[in-house]
PDB file of C-alpha atoms in Angstrom:
ATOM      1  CA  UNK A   1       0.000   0.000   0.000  1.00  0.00           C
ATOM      2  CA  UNK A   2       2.745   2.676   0.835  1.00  0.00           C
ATOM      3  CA  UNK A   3       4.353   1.494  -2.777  1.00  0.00           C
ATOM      4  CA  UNK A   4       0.666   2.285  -4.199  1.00  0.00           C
ATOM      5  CA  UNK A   5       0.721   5.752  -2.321  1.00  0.00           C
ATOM      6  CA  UNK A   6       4.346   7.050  -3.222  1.00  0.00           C
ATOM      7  CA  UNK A   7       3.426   6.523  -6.895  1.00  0.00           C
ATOM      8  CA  UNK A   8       0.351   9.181  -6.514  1.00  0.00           C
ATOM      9  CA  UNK A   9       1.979  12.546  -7.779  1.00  0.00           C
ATOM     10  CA  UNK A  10       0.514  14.243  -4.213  1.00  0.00           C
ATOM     11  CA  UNK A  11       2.257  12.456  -2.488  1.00  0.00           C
ATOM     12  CA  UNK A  12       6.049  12.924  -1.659  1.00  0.00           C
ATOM     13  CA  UNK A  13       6.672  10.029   0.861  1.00  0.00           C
ATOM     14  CA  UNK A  14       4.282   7.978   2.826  1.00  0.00           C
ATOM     15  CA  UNK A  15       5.103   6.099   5.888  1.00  0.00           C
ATOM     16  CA  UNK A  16       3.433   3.856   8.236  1.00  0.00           C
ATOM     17  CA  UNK A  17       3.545   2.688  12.276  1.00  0.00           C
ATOM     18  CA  UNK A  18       4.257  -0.659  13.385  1.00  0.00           C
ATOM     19  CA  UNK A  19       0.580  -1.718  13.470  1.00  0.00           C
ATOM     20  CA  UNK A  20       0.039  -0.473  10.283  1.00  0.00           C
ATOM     21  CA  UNK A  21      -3.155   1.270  11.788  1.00  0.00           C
ATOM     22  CA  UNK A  22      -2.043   5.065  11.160  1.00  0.00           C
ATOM     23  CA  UNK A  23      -0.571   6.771   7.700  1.00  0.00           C
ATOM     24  CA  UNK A  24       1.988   9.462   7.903  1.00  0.00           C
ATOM     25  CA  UNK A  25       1.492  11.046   4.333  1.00  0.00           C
ATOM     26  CA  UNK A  26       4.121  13.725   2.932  1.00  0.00           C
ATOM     27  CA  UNK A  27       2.608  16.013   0.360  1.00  0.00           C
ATOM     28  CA  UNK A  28       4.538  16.549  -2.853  1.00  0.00           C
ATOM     29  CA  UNK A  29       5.492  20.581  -2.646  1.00  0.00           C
ATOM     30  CA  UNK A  30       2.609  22.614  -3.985  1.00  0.00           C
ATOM     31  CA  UNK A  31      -0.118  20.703  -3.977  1.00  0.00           C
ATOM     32  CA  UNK A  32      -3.431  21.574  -1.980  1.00  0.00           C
ATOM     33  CA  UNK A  33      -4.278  19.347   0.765  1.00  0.00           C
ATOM     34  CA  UNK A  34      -7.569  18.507  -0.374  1.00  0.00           C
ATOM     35  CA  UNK A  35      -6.223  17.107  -3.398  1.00  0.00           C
ATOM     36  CA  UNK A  36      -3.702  14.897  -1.351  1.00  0.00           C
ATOM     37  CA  UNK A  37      -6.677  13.636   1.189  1.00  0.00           C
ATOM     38  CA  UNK A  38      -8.890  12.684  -1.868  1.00  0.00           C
ATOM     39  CA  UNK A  39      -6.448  10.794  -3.449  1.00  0.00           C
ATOM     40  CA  UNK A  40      -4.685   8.820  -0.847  1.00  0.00           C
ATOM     41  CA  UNK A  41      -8.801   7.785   0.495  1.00  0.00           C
ATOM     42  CA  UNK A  42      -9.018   6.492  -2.908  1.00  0.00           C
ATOM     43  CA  UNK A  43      -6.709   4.431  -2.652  1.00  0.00           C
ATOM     44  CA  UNK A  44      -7.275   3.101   0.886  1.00  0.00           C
ATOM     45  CA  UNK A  45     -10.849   3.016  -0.234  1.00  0.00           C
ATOM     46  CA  UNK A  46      -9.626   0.498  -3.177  1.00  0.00           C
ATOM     47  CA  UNK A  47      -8.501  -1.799  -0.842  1.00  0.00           C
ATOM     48  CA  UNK A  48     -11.872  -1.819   1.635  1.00  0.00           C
ATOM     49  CA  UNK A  49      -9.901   0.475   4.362  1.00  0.00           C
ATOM     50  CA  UNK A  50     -11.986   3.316   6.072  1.00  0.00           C
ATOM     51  CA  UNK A  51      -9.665   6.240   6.244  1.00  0.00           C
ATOM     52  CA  UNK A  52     -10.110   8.979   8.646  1.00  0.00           C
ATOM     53  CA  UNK A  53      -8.111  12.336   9.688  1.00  0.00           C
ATOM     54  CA  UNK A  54      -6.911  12.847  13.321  1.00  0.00           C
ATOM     55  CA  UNK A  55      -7.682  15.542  15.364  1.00  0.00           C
ATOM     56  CA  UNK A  56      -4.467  18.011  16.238  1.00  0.00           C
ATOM     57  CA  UNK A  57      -4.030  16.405  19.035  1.00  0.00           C
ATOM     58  CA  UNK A  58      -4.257  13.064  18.492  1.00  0.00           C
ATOM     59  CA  UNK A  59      -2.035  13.520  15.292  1.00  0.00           C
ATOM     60  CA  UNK A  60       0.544  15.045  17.246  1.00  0.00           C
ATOM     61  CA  UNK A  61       0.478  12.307  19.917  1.00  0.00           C
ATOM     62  CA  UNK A  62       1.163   9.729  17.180  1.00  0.00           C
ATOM     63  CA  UNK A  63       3.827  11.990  15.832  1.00  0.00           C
ATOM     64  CA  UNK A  64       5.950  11.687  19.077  1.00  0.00           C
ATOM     65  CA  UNK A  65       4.803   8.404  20.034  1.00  0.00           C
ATOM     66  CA  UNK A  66       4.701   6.264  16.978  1.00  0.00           C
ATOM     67  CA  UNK A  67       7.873   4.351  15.108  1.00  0.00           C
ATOM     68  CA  UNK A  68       7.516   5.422  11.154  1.00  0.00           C
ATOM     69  CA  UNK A  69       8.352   3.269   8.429  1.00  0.00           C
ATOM     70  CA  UNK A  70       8.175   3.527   4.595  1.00  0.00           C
ATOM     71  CA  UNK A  71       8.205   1.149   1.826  1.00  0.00           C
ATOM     72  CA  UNK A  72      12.010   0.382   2.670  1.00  0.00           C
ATOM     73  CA  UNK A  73      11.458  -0.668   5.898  1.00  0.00           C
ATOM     74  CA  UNK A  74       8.277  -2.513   5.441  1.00  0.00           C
ATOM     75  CA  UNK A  75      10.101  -5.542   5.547  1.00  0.00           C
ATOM     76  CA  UNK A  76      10.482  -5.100   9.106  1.00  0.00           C
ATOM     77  CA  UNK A  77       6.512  -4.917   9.437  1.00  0.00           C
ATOM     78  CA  UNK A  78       6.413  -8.288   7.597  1.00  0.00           C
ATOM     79  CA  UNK A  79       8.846 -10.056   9.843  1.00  0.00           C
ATOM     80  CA  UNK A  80       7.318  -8.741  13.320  1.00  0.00           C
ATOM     81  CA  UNK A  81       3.725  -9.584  11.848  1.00  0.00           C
ATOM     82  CA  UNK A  82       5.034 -13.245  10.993  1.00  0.00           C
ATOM     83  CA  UNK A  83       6.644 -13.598  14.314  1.00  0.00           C
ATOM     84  CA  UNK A  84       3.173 -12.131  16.305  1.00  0.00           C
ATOM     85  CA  UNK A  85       0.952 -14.523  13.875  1.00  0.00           C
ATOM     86  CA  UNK A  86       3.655 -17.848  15.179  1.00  0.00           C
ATOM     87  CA  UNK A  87       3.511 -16.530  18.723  1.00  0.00           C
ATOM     88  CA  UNK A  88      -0.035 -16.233  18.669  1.00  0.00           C
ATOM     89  CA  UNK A  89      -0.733 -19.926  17.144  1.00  0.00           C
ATOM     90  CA  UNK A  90       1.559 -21.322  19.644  1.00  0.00           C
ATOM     91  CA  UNK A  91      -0.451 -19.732  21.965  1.00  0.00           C
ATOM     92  CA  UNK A  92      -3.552 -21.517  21.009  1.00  0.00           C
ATOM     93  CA  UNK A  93      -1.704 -24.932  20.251  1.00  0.00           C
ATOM     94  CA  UNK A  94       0.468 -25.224  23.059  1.00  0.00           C
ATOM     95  CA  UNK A  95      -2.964 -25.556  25.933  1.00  0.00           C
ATOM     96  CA  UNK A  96      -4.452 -28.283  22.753  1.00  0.00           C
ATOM     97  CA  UNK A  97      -1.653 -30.606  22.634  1.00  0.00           C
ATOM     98  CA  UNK A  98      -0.773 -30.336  26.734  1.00  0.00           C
ATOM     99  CA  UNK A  99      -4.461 -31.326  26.880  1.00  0.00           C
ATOM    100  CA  UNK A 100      -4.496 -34.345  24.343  1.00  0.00           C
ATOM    101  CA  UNK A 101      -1.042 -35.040  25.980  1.00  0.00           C
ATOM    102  CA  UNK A 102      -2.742 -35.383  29.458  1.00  0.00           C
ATOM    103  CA  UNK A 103      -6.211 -37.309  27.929  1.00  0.00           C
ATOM    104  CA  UNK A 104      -3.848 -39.454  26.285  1.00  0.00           C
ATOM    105  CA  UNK A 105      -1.850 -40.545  29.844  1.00  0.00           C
ATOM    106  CA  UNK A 106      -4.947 -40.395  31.640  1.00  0.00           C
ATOM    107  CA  UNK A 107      -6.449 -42.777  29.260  1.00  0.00           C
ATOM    108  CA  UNK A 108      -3.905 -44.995  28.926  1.00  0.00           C
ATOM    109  CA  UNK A 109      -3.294 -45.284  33.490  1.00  0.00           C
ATOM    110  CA  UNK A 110      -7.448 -45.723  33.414  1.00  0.00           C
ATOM    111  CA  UNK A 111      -6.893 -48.541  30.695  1.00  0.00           C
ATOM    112  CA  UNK A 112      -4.177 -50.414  32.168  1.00  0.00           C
ATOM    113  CA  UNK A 113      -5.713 -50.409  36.097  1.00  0.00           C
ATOM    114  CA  UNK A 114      -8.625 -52.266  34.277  1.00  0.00           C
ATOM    115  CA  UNK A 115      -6.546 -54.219  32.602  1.00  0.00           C
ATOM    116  CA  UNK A 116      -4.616 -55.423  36.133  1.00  0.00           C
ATOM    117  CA  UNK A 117      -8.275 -56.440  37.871  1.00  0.00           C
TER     118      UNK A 117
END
């Protein structure tokens, strides 16, 4: 997506935070704001995202708060969102195959104490 939005002629750079929930978009020199808003929401529109412009202060919260990256760097994003998604799964599969682990014993001491009558 930040590829798609550096290509519009509005727009000088555009960058994203880690999350990839909030744009930082750098207008090309000269160009009205308007024009820049309506064209990057077309785009994020294009790909069924709702944009939506902060309010001063919340923008300049996420300015000092937030880790930008741009199309370079989105490798980065990539890797931490593979490494999230494998945490995550391991998260769910890790309490699954303790509990099959512990049917599995269970079943097998319940089996062979009949089996010893």
């Amino acid at each position: 997506m930040l590829v798609q939005l550096d290509k519009l002629d509005v727009v000088q750079r555009s960058y994203s935070n880690r999350s990839g929930t909030l744009l930082l978009i750098l207008p090309s020199s000269g160009v009205e704001m308007a024009d820049v808003a309506t064209a990057v929401s077309t785009v994020l529109e294009k790909q069924f995202r709702k944009p939506s412009a902060l309010s001063v202060d919340q923008r300049n919260e996420a300015l000092s708060r937030e880790e930008w990256r741009d199309a370079d760097r989105i490798g980065e994003l990539t890797s931490i969102e593979i490494r999230t998604l494998v945490l995550r799964a391991l998260g769910y599969a890790l309490p699954v195959l303790l509990g099959a682990t512990f049917a599995v014993v269970w079943w097998r001491r319940i089996r062979g104490a009949k089996n010893a009558r």
